[in-house]
Amino acid sequence: DFTVNAIRLKHDTVYSMLNKNMVMVSRNISKDKEFANNDIKPLVVMFPWLLARKKHVFKYYDIYLSRGYDVLSVSITPWQFFWPITGTQVVASDLVDYLYNCSRQTLFVHGFSVGAYLWGECLVKLNSDLVKYSMMMSKIKGQIWDSAADITETSRGLPQAMFPRNAFLKSTMERYVDYHLRTFYDTATQHYLRASQLFHTTPVRAPSLVFVSKNDPIGSVIANIKAKESWDSMGMKVYWKCWEKSRHVSHLMLHRDEYLAALHSFLDSVENGLQQNMVKQISSLGV
């Protein structure tokens, strides 16, 4: 069960807290011209980077809200990351349960950095019962990955997120993360590896758009190419946007026009495909 506490902000934006990790962000549907009710409004499941500030994440919310979509933002804490059995996996299970019972017909996934790991844990649960979750997975029409970080980048990504301006604490945390991965294999590391495996061999075959830069040490281009090659081999459509120079989870800020052009083009292509499929279905019924 999800307890909803709604807070209305400016521009008719409403934040509805479903639990400590999940918040629904929407705009007054009376002003949405394209979608008459919530059931048919596309829902974007967004996985922000670790310790993301609301004012930064809202810039991404606004992109989707402006298109008439709703956003379900799902985040984890460093503690939940470190101890997945009682942390990230609980959040992932709550999210999958919510989406399984959700009446939305069109879903998108947009993840940043360690958000790829959280989605990987969701995929582990989905993969455990593909028959049960097949309809839910079929509703996912597109995936966007921005600076996705694999387990191989954890020791650099997590400390950077926690202590971006303190070199000493960042270095100390890097050493701890390495220690954590070596020491807690059964309670942590094996789960990271399994989630990474499912991220690469995903049962969700919706088209993907990948944002990455060659100078990002956290969401490295090498790790992202590995994921892309795996998805390519499964016949997935993968759209690739790579910059020579940018910054981790800052592509929108540094390359705004290119980022938005690629994202809107991707979303438009998915929407056009859905409309064409609907026309074909209606035609086949002789309507």
PDB file of C-alpha atoms in Angstrom:
ATOM      1  CA  ASP A   1       0.000   0.000   0.000  1.00  0.00           C
ATOM      2  CA  PHE A   2       1.197   3.490  -0.827  1.00  0.00           C
ATOM      3  CA  THR A   3       0.322   6.511   1.277  1.00  0.00           C
ATOM      4  CA  VAL A   4       0.056   9.633  -0.855  1.00  0.00           C
ATOM      5  CA  ASN A   5       0.963  13.021   0.581  1.00  0.00           C
ATOM      6  CA  ALA A   6       0.521  15.651  -2.119  1.00  0.00           C
ATOM      7  CA  ILE A   7       2.229  19.033  -2.197  1.00  0.00           C
ATOM      8  CA  ARG A   8       1.198  21.557  -4.848  1.00  0.00           C
ATOM      9  CA  LEU A   9       3.978  23.806  -6.091  1.00  0.00           C
ATOM     10  CA  LYS A  10       4.144  26.618  -8.618  1.00  0.00           C
ATOM     11  CA  HIS A  11       3.103  26.133 -12.247  1.00  0.00           C
ATOM     12  CA  ASP A  12       0.414  23.672 -11.102  1.00  0.00           C
ATOM     13  CA  THR A  13       3.071  21.052 -10.393  1.00  0.00           C
ATOM     14  CA  VAL A  14       2.061  18.517  -7.758  1.00  0.00           C
ATOM     15  CA  TYR A  15       4.471  16.310  -5.794  1.00  0.00           C
ATOM     16  CA  SER A  16       2.812  13.196  -4.361  1.00  0.00           C
ATOM     17  CA  MET A  17       4.978  11.221  -1.950  1.00  0.00           C
ATOM     18  CA  LEU A  18       4.194   7.522  -2.356  1.00  0.00           C
ATOM     19  CA  ASN A  19       6.848   6.500   0.168  1.00  0.00           C
ATOM     20  CA  LYS A  20      10.311   7.634   1.285  1.00  0.00           C
ATOM     21  CA  ASN A  21      11.869   6.654  -2.027  1.00  0.00           C
ATOM     22  CA  MET A  22       9.116   7.315  -4.559  1.00  0.00           C
ATOM     23  CA  VAL A  23       7.480  10.594  -5.547  1.00  0.00           C
ATOM     24  CA  MET A  24       4.952  11.202  -8.318  1.00  0.00           C
ATOM     25  CA  VAL A  25       5.342  14.523 -10.115  1.00  0.00           C
ATOM     26  CA  SER A  26       2.480  15.777 -12.262  1.00  0.00           C
ATOM     27  CA  ARG A  27       0.842  18.894 -13.605  1.00  0.00           C
ATOM     28  CA  ASN A  28      -2.782  19.941 -13.576  1.00  0.00           C
ATOM     29  CA  ILE A  29      -4.349  17.630 -16.162  1.00  0.00           C
ATOM     30  CA  SER A  30      -6.959  20.225 -17.114  1.00  0.00           C
ATOM     31  CA  LYS A  31      -4.181  22.115 -18.881  1.00  0.00           C
ATOM     32  CA  ASP A  32      -2.845  19.088 -20.723  1.00  0.00           C
ATOM     33  CA  LYS A  33      -4.283  19.198 -24.215  1.00  0.00           C
ATOM     34  CA  GLU A  34      -3.031  15.827 -25.375  1.00  0.00           C
ATOM     35  CA  PHE A  35      -4.090  13.584 -22.518  1.00  0.00           C
ATOM     36  CA  ALA A  36      -7.572  13.685 -21.049  1.00  0.00           C
ATOM     37  CA  ASN A  37      -6.951  11.549 -17.962  1.00  0.00           C
ATOM     38  CA  ASN A  38      -4.129  10.099 -15.918  1.00  0.00           C
ATOM     39  CA  ASP A  39      -4.592   6.539 -17.167  1.00  0.00           C
ATOM     40  CA  ILE A  40      -3.455   7.426 -20.675  1.00  0.00           C
ATOM     41  CA  LYS A  41      -0.816   9.992 -19.729  1.00  0.00           C
ATOM     42  CA  PRO A  42       2.620   8.458 -20.313  1.00  0.00           C
ATOM     43  CA  LEU A  43       4.536   7.853 -17.104  1.00  0.00           C
ATOM     44  CA  VAL A  44       8.299   8.295 -16.934  1.00  0.00           C
ATOM     45  CA  VAL A  45      10.004   6.274 -14.218  1.00  0.00           C
ATOM     46  CA  MET A  46      13.061   8.358 -13.382  1.00  0.00           C
ATOM     47  CA  PHE A  47      16.087   7.162 -11.436  1.00  0.00           C
ATOM     48  CA  PRO A  48      18.127  10.234 -10.388  1.00  0.00           C
ATOM     49  CA  TRP A  49      21.806  10.056  -9.557  1.00  0.00           C
ATOM     50  CA  LEU A  50      22.810   9.507  -5.946  1.00  0.00           C
ATOM     51  CA  LEU A  51      22.122  12.466  -3.628  1.00  0.00           C
ATOM     52  CA  ALA A  52      20.719  14.510  -6.502  1.00  0.00           C
ATOM     53  CA  ARG A  53      19.372  17.927  -5.548  1.00  0.00           C
ATOM     54  CA  LYS A  54      15.716  18.539  -6.298  1.00  0.00           C
ATOM     55  CA  LYS A  55      16.410  21.773  -8.174  1.00  0.00           C
ATOM     56  CA  HIS A  56      18.711  19.894 -10.553  1.00  0.00           C
ATOM     57  CA  VAL A  57      16.397  16.936 -11.088  1.00  0.00           C
ATOM     58  CA  PHE A  58      13.402  19.214 -11.651  1.00  0.00           C
ATOM     59  CA  LYS A  59      14.989  20.387 -14.910  1.00  0.00           C
ATOM     60  CA  TYR A  60      14.474  16.854 -16.199  1.00  0.00           C
ATOM     61  CA  TYR A  61      10.996  16.584 -14.699  1.00  0.00           C
ATOM     62  CA  ASP A  62      10.049  19.755 -16.538  1.00  0.00           C
ATOM     63  CA  ILE A  63      11.000  18.294 -19.919  1.00  0.00           C
ATOM     64  CA  TYR A  64       8.458  15.532 -19.487  1.00  0.00           C
ATOM     65  CA  LEU A  65       5.816  17.589 -17.696  1.00  0.00           C
ATOM     66  CA  SER A  66       5.911  20.016 -20.623  1.00  0.00           C
ATOM     67  CA  ARG A  67       5.079  17.113 -22.931  1.00  0.00           C
ATOM     68  CA  GLY A  68       2.073  16.191 -20.807  1.00  0.00           C
ATOM     69  CA  TYR A  69       3.748  13.205 -19.150  1.00  0.00           C
ATOM     70  CA  ASP A  70       3.890  12.406 -15.447  1.00  0.00           C
ATOM     71  CA  VAL A  71       7.120  11.457 -13.688  1.00  0.00           C
ATOM     72  CA  LEU A  72       7.611   8.848 -10.988  1.00  0.00           C
ATOM     73  CA  SER A  73      10.966   9.637  -9.389  1.00  0.00           C
ATOM     74  CA  VAL A  74      12.616   6.760  -7.521  1.00  0.00           C
ATOM     75  CA  SER A  75      15.818   7.254  -5.555  1.00  0.00           C
ATOM     76  CA  ILE A  76      18.012   5.412  -3.085  1.00  0.00           C
ATOM     77  CA  THR A  77      20.341   6.530  -0.311  1.00  0.00           C
ATOM     78  CA  PRO A  78      24.016   5.553  -0.009  1.00  0.00           C
ATOM     79  CA  TRP A  79      23.058   3.200   2.846  1.00  0.00           C
ATOM     80  CA  GLN A  80      20.468   1.488   0.649  1.00  0.00           C
ATOM     81  CA  PHE A  81      23.100   1.111  -2.039  1.00  0.00           C
ATOM     82  CA  PHE A  82      25.665  -0.408   0.322  1.00  0.00           C
ATOM     83  CA  TRP A  83      23.210  -2.942   1.751  1.00  0.00           C
ATOM     84  CA  PRO A  84      21.038  -4.049  -1.185  1.00  0.00           C
ATOM     85  CA  ILE A  85      19.121  -6.867   0.524  1.00  0.00           C
ATOM     86  CA  THR A  86      17.489  -4.515   3.025  1.00  0.00           C
ATOM     87  CA  GLY A  87      17.986  -1.413   0.879  1.00  0.00           C
ATOM     88  CA  THR A  88      17.913  -1.192  -2.905  1.00  0.00           C
ATOM     89  CA  GLN A  89      16.122  -4.495  -3.417  1.00  0.00           C
ATOM     90  CA  VAL A  90      13.279  -3.358  -1.160  1.00  0.00           C
ATOM     91  CA  VAL A  91      12.937  -0.140  -3.168  1.00  0.00           C
ATOM     92  CA  ALA A  92      13.056  -2.108  -6.426  1.00  0.00           C
ATOM     93  CA  SER A  93      10.407  -4.523  -5.183  1.00  0.00           C
ATOM     94  CA  ASP A  94       8.120  -1.654  -4.151  1.00  0.00           C
ATOM     95  CA  LEU A  95       8.527  -0.055  -7.563  1.00  0.00           C
ATOM     96  CA  VAL A  96       7.838  -3.250  -9.504  1.00  0.00           C
ATOM     97  CA  ASP A  97       4.742  -3.897  -7.381  1.00  0.00           C
ATOM     98  CA  TYR A  98       3.532  -0.362  -8.043  1.00  0.00           C
ATOM     99  CA  LEU A  99       4.063  -0.619 -11.797  1.00  0.00           C
ATOM    100  CA  TYR A 100       2.477  -4.071 -11.911  1.00  0.00           C
ATOM    101  CA  ASN A 101      -0.726  -2.624 -10.470  1.00  0.00           C
ATOM    102  CA  CYS A 102      -0.469   0.620 -12.426  1.00  0.00           C
ATOM    103  CA  SER A 103      -3.170   1.366 -15.007  1.00  0.00           C
ATOM    104  CA  ARG A 104      -0.852   3.429 -17.220  1.00  0.00           C
ATOM    105  CA  GLN A 105      -0.532   2.086 -20.741  1.00  0.00           C
ATOM    106  CA  THR A 106       2.709   3.814 -21.725  1.00  0.00           C
ATOM    107  CA  LEU A 107       5.844   3.783 -19.583  1.00  0.00           C
ATOM    108  CA  PHE A 108       9.317   5.201 -20.105  1.00  0.00           C
ATOM    109  CA  VAL A 109      12.447   4.700 -18.029  1.00  0.00           C
ATOM    110  CA  HIS A 110      15.015   7.496 -17.624  1.00  0.00           C
ATOM    111  CA  GLY A 111      18.002   6.714 -15.431  1.00  0.00           C
ATOM    112  CA  PHE A 112      21.169   8.501 -14.381  1.00  0.00           C
ATOM    113  CA  SER A 113      24.449   7.111 -13.066  1.00  0.00           C
ATOM    114  CA  VAL A 114      23.806   4.636 -10.212  1.00  0.00           C
ATOM    115  CA  GLY A 115      20.134   4.687 -11.196  1.00  0.00           C
ATOM    116  CA  ALA A 116      21.134   2.035 -13.726  1.00  0.00           C
ATOM    117  CA  TYR A 117      21.916  -0.259 -10.790  1.00  0.00           C
ATOM    118  CA  LEU A 118      18.513   0.369  -9.202  1.00  0.00           C
ATOM    119  CA  TRP A 119      16.847  -0.507 -12.507  1.00  0.00           C
ATOM    120  CA  GLY A 120      19.058  -3.597 -12.671  1.00  0.00           C
ATOM    121  CA  GLU A 121      17.599  -4.748  -9.352  1.00  0.00           C
ATOM    122  CA  CYS A 122      14.123  -4.164 -10.792  1.00  0.00           C
ATOM    123  CA  LEU A 123      15.082  -6.323 -13.759  1.00  0.00           C
ATOM    124  CA  VAL A 124      16.225  -9.091 -11.411  1.00  0.00           C
ATOM    125  CA  LYS A 125      12.723  -9.182  -9.948  1.00  0.00           C
ATOM    126  CA  LEU A 126      11.049  -8.970 -13.362  1.00  0.00           C
ATOM    127  CA  ASN A 127      13.247 -11.780 -14.637  1.00  0.00           C
ATOM    128  CA  SER A 128      12.178 -13.994 -11.735  1.00  0.00           C
ATOM    129  CA  ASP A 129       8.667 -14.302 -13.211  1.00  0.00           C
ATOM    130  CA  LEU A 130       8.584 -13.254 -16.854  1.00  0.00           C
ATOM    131  CA  VAL A 131       5.071 -14.590 -17.374  1.00  0.00           C
ATOM    132  CA  LYS A 132       3.632 -12.561 -14.515  1.00  0.00           C
ATOM    133  CA  TYR A 133       5.376  -9.354 -15.532  1.00  0.00           C
ATOM    134  CA  SER A 134       5.176  -9.702 -19.322  1.00  0.00           C
ATOM    135  CA  MET A 135       2.276  -7.273 -19.726  1.00  0.00           C
ATOM    136  CA  MET A 136       3.911  -4.708 -17.472  1.00  0.00           C
ATOM    137  CA  MET A 137       7.182  -4.932 -19.395  1.00  0.00           C
ATOM    138  CA  SER A 138       5.344  -4.555 -22.700  1.00  0.00           C
ATOM    139  CA  LYS A 139       4.106  -1.154 -21.517  1.00  0.00           C
ATOM    140  CA  ILE A 140       7.689   0.142 -21.355  1.00  0.00           C
ATOM    141  CA  LYS A 141       8.091   1.839 -24.720  1.00  0.00           C
ATOM    142  CA  GLY A 142      11.429   3.607 -24.335  1.00  0.00           C
ATOM    143  CA  GLN A 143      14.524   3.805 -22.142  1.00  0.00           C
ATOM    144  CA  ILE A 144      16.889   6.730 -21.677  1.00  0.00           C
ATOM    145  CA  TRP A 145      20.248   6.239 -19.971  1.00  0.00           C
ATOM    146  CA  ASP A 146      22.328   9.253 -18.998  1.00  0.00           C
ATOM    147  CA  SER A 147      25.854   8.628 -17.674  1.00  0.00           C
ATOM    148  CA  ALA A 148      24.898   5.084 -16.660  1.00  0.00           C
ATOM    149  CA  ALA A 149      27.437   3.718 -14.166  1.00  0.00           C
ATOM    150  CA  ASP A 150      28.279   0.029 -13.985  1.00  0.00           C
ATOM    151  CA  ILE A 151      29.615  -1.855 -10.958  1.00  0.00           C
ATOM    152  CA  THR A 152      33.122  -1.342 -12.363  1.00  0.00           C
ATOM    153  CA  GLU A 153      32.775   2.403 -11.742  1.00  0.00           C
ATOM    154  CA  THR A 154      31.220   2.170  -8.278  1.00  0.00           C
ATOM    155  CA  SER A 155      34.389   2.936  -6.337  1.00  0.00           C
ATOM    156  CA  ARG A 156      34.727   6.248  -8.197  1.00  0.00           C
ATOM    157  CA  GLY A 157      31.104   7.222  -8.700  1.00  0.00           C
ATOM    158  CA  LEU A 158      29.793   6.827  -5.166  1.00  0.00           C
ATOM    159  CA  PRO A 159      32.561   8.845  -3.438  1.00  0.00           C
ATOM    160  CA  GLN A 160      32.241  11.583  -6.063  1.00  0.00           C
ATOM    161  CA  ALA A 161      28.507  11.835  -5.402  1.00  0.00           C
ATOM    162  CA  MET A 162      28.948  11.911  -1.634  1.00  0.00           C
ATOM    163  CA  PHE A 163      31.967  14.240  -1.373  1.00  0.00           C
ATOM    164  CA  PRO A 164      32.293  16.196  -4.639  1.00  0.00           C
ATOM    165  CA  ARG A 165      34.299  19.036  -3.063  1.00  0.00           C
ATOM    166  CA  ASN A 166      36.375  17.233  -0.438  1.00  0.00           C
ATOM    167  CA  ALA A 167      39.335  15.364  -1.911  1.00  0.00           C
ATOM    168  CA  PHE A 168      40.335  13.737   1.391  1.00  0.00           C
ATOM    169  CA  LEU A 169      36.889  12.346   2.190  1.00  0.00           C
ATOM    170  CA  LYS A 170      36.417  11.294  -1.425  1.00  0.00           C
ATOM    171  CA  SER A 171      39.697   9.367  -1.358  1.00  0.00           C
ATOM    172  CA  THR A 172      38.780   7.792   1.977  1.00  0.00           C
ATOM    173  CA  MET A 173      35.398   6.708   0.643  1.00  0.00           C
ATOM    174  CA  GLU A 174      37.010   5.231  -2.484  1.00  0.00           C
ATOM    175  CA  ARG A 175      39.132   3.001  -0.271  1.00  0.00           C
ATOM    176  CA  TYR A 176      36.100   2.022   1.778  1.00  0.00           C
ATOM    177  CA  VAL A 177      34.045   1.130  -1.296  1.00  0.00           C
ATOM    178  CA  ASP A 178      36.866  -1.103  -2.542  1.00  0.00           C
ATOM    179  CA  TYR A 179      36.975  -2.727   0.898  1.00  0.00           C
ATOM    180  CA  HIS A 180      33.190  -3.105   0.934  1.00  0.00           C
ATOM    181  CA  LEU A 181      33.154  -4.840  -2.450  1.00  0.00           C
ATOM    182  CA  ARG A 182      35.891  -7.260  -1.382  1.00  0.00           C
ATOM    183  CA  THR A 183      34.535  -8.001   2.081  1.00  0.00           C
ATOM    184  CA  PHE A 184      30.772  -8.196   1.655  1.00  0.00           C
ATOM    185  CA  TYR A 185      30.450 -10.391  -1.404  1.00  0.00           C
ATOM    186  CA  ASP A 186      27.429 -12.377  -0.182  1.00  0.00           C
ATOM    187  CA  THR A 187      25.463  -9.416   1.162  1.00  0.00           C
ATOM    188  CA  ALA A 188      26.417  -6.825  -1.448  1.00  0.00           C
ATOM    189  CA  THR A 189      28.819  -7.502  -4.319  1.00  0.00           C
ATOM    190  CA  GLN A 190      27.103 -10.550  -5.791  1.00  0.00           C
ATOM    191  CA  HIS A 191      23.873  -8.554  -5.972  1.00  0.00           C
ATOM    192  CA  TYR A 192      25.605  -5.695  -7.800  1.00  0.00           C
ATOM    193  CA  LEU A 193      26.997  -8.193 -10.300  1.00  0.00           C
ATOM    194  CA  ARG A 194      23.631  -9.862 -10.843  1.00  0.00           C
ATOM    195  CA  ALA A 195      21.913  -6.505 -11.360  1.00  0.00           C
ATOM    196  CA  SER A 196      24.632  -5.514 -13.831  1.00  0.00           C
ATOM    197  CA  GLN A 197      24.150  -8.777 -15.705  1.00  0.00           C
ATOM    198  CA  LEU A 198      20.405  -8.161 -16.015  1.00  0.00           C
ATOM    199  CA  PHE A 199      21.013  -4.573 -17.106  1.00  0.00           C
ATOM    200  CA  HIS A 200      23.104  -5.933 -19.986  1.00  0.00           C
ATOM    201  CA  THR A 201      20.795  -8.857 -20.862  1.00  0.00           C
ATOM    202  CA  THR A 202      17.569  -7.032 -20.088  1.00  0.00           C
ATOM    203  CA  PRO A 203      14.196  -8.704 -20.624  1.00  0.00           C
ATOM    204  CA  VAL A 204      12.840  -5.217 -21.424  1.00  0.00           C
ATOM    205  CA  ARG A 205      13.607  -4.797 -25.120  1.00  0.00           C
ATOM    206  CA  ALA A 206      12.208  -1.291 -25.659  1.00  0.00           C
ATOM    207  CA  PRO A 207      14.334   1.130 -27.732  1.00  0.00           C
ATOM    208  CA  SER A 208      17.051   2.924 -25.785  1.00  0.00           C
ATOM    209  CA  LEU A 209      18.718   6.311 -26.005  1.00  0.00           C
ATOM    210  CA  VAL A 210      22.158   6.528 -24.403  1.00  0.00           C
ATOM    211  CA  PHE A 211      23.886   9.764 -23.378  1.00  0.00           C
ATOM    212  CA  VAL A 212      27.586   9.436 -22.587  1.00  0.00           C
ATOM    213  CA  SER A 213      30.889  11.285 -22.884  1.00  0.00           C
ATOM    214  CA  LYS A 214      34.386  10.017 -23.581  1.00  0.00           C
ATOM    215  CA  ASN A 215      35.895  11.846 -20.601  1.00  0.00           C
ATOM    216  CA  ASP A 216      33.440  10.596 -17.953  1.00  0.00           C
ATOM    217  CA  PRO A 217      35.310   8.238 -15.586  1.00  0.00           C
ATOM    218  CA  ILE A 218      32.145   7.307 -13.665  1.00  0.00           C
ATOM    219  CA  GLY A 219      29.692   6.463 -16.434  1.00  0.00           C
ATOM    220  CA  SER A 220      32.505   5.416 -18.741  1.00  0.00           C
ATOM    221  CA  VAL A 221      32.098   5.157 -22.480  1.00  0.00           C
ATOM    222  CA  ILE A 222      33.721   1.697 -22.374  1.00  0.00           C
ATOM    223  CA  ALA A 223      31.110   0.332 -19.957  1.00  0.00           C
ATOM    224  CA  ASN A 224      28.282   1.944 -21.915  1.00  0.00           C
ATOM    225  CA  ILE A 225      29.567   0.543 -25.205  1.00  0.00           C
ATOM    226  CA  LYS A 226      29.565  -2.899 -23.598  1.00  0.00           C
ATOM    227  CA  ALA A 227      25.897  -2.466 -22.687  1.00  0.00           C
ATOM    228  CA  LYS A 228      25.089  -1.129 -26.159  1.00  0.00           C
ATOM    229  CA  GLU A 229      26.773  -4.086 -27.853  1.00  0.00           C
ATOM    230  CA  SER A 230      24.808  -6.496 -25.684  1.00  0.00           C
ATOM    231  CA  TRP A 231      21.539  -4.756 -26.540  1.00  0.00           C
ATOM    232  CA  ASP A 232      22.465  -4.622 -30.234  1.00  0.00           C
ATOM    233  CA  SER A 233      23.052  -8.379 -30.203  1.00  0.00           C
ATOM    234  CA  MET A 234      19.508  -8.892 -28.891  1.00  0.00           C
ATOM    235  CA  GLY A 235      18.004  -6.827 -31.684  1.00  0.00           C
ATOM    236  CA  MET A 236      17.199  -3.779 -29.584  1.00  0.00           C
ATOM    237  CA  LYS A 237      17.170  -0.344 -31.187  1.00  0.00           C
ATOM    238  CA  VAL A 238      19.863   1.733 -29.507  1.00  0.00           C
ATOM    239  CA  TYR A 239      20.339   5.434 -30.192  1.00  0.00           C
ATOM    240  CA  TRP A 240      23.740   6.763 -29.164  1.00  0.00           C
ATOM    241  CA  LYS A 241      24.751  10.312 -28.265  1.00  0.00           C
ATOM    242  CA  CYS A 242      28.385  10.651 -27.227  1.00  0.00           C
ATOM    243  CA  TRP A 243      30.322  13.856 -26.568  1.00  0.00           C
ATOM    244  CA  GLU A 244      34.092  14.197 -26.639  1.00  0.00           C
ATOM    245  CA  LYS A 245      33.973  16.366 -23.528  1.00  0.00           C
ATOM    246  CA  SER A 246      31.193  16.735 -21.013  1.00  0.00           C
ATOM    247  CA  ARG A 247      30.615  15.934 -17.344  1.00  0.00           C
ATOM    248  CA  HIS A 248      28.924  13.150 -15.426  1.00  0.00           C
ATOM    249  CA  VAL A 249      25.128  13.705 -15.281  1.00  0.00           C
ATOM    250  CA  SER A 250      25.680  17.225 -16.637  1.00  0.00           C
ATOM    251  CA  HIS A 251      25.128  16.705 -20.364  1.00  0.00           C
ATOM    252  CA  LEU A 252      21.859  18.659 -20.302  1.00  0.00           C
ATOM    253  CA  MET A 253      23.566  21.624 -18.669  1.00  0.00           C
ATOM    254  CA  LEU A 254      26.636  21.613 -20.927  1.00  0.00           C
ATOM    255  CA  HIS A 255      25.009  20.576 -24.218  1.00  0.00           C
ATOM    256  CA  ARG A 256      21.407  21.626 -23.735  1.00  0.00           C
ATOM    257  CA  ASP A 257      20.339  22.046 -27.363  1.00  0.00           C
ATOM    258  CA  GLU A 258      21.866  18.760 -28.511  1.00  0.00           C
ATOM    259  CA  TYR A 259      20.531  16.899 -25.487  1.00  0.00           C
ATOM    260  CA  LEU A 260      16.981  18.164 -25.914  1.00  0.00           C
ATOM    261  CA  ALA A 261      17.015  17.597 -29.670  1.00  0.00           C
ATOM    262  CA  ALA A 262      18.094  13.974 -29.220  1.00  0.00           C
ATOM    263  CA  LEU A 263      15.646  13.336 -26.383  1.00  0.00           C
ATOM    264  CA  HIS A 264      12.615  14.887 -28.077  1.00  0.00           C
ATOM    265  CA  SER A 265      13.450  13.153 -31.355  1.00  0.00           C
ATOM    266  CA  PHE A 266      13.596   9.834 -29.510  1.00  0.00           C
ATOM    267  CA  LEU A 267      10.314  10.426 -27.675  1.00  0.00           C
ATOM    268  CA  ASP A 268       8.619  11.620 -30.866  1.00  0.00           C
ATOM    269  CA  SER A 269       9.735   8.505 -32.737  1.00  0.00           C
ATOM    270  CA  VAL A 270       8.364   6.267 -29.990  1.00  0.00           C
ATOM    271  CA  GLU A 271       5.055   8.149 -29.907  1.00  0.00           C
ATOM    272  CA  ASN A 272       4.759   8.009 -33.703  1.00  0.00           C
ATOM    273  CA  GLY A 273       5.376   4.273 -33.596  1.00  0.00           C
ATOM    274  CA  LEU A 274       2.647   3.827 -30.997  1.00  0.00           C
ATOM    275  CA  GLN A 275       0.193   5.831 -33.100  1.00  0.00           C
ATOM    276  CA  GLN A 276       0.992   3.787 -36.205  1.00  0.00           C
ATOM    277  CA  ASN A 277       0.462   0.547 -34.294  1.00  0.00           C
ATOM    278  CA  MET A 278      -2.882   1.820 -33.035  1.00  0.00           C
ATOM    279  CA  VAL A 279      -3.979   2.671 -36.581  1.00  0.00           C
ATOM    280  CA  LYS A 280      -2.979  -0.817 -37.745  1.00  0.00           C
ATOM    281  CA  GLN A 281      -4.942  -2.427 -34.920  1.00  0.00           C
ATOM    282  CA  ILE A 282      -8.038  -0.370 -35.720  1.00  0.00           C
ATOM    283  CA  SER A 283      -7.705  -1.173 -39.431  1.00  0.00           C
ATOM    284  CA  SER A 284      -7.405  -4.887 -38.699  1.00  0.00           C
ATOM    285  CA  LEU A 285     -10.731  -4.698 -36.862  1.00  0.00           C
ATOM    286  CA  GLY A 286     -12.364  -3.201 -39.934  1.00  0.00           C
ATOM    287  CA  VAL A 287     -13.275   0.012 -38.148  1.00  0.00           C
TER     288      VAL A 287
END
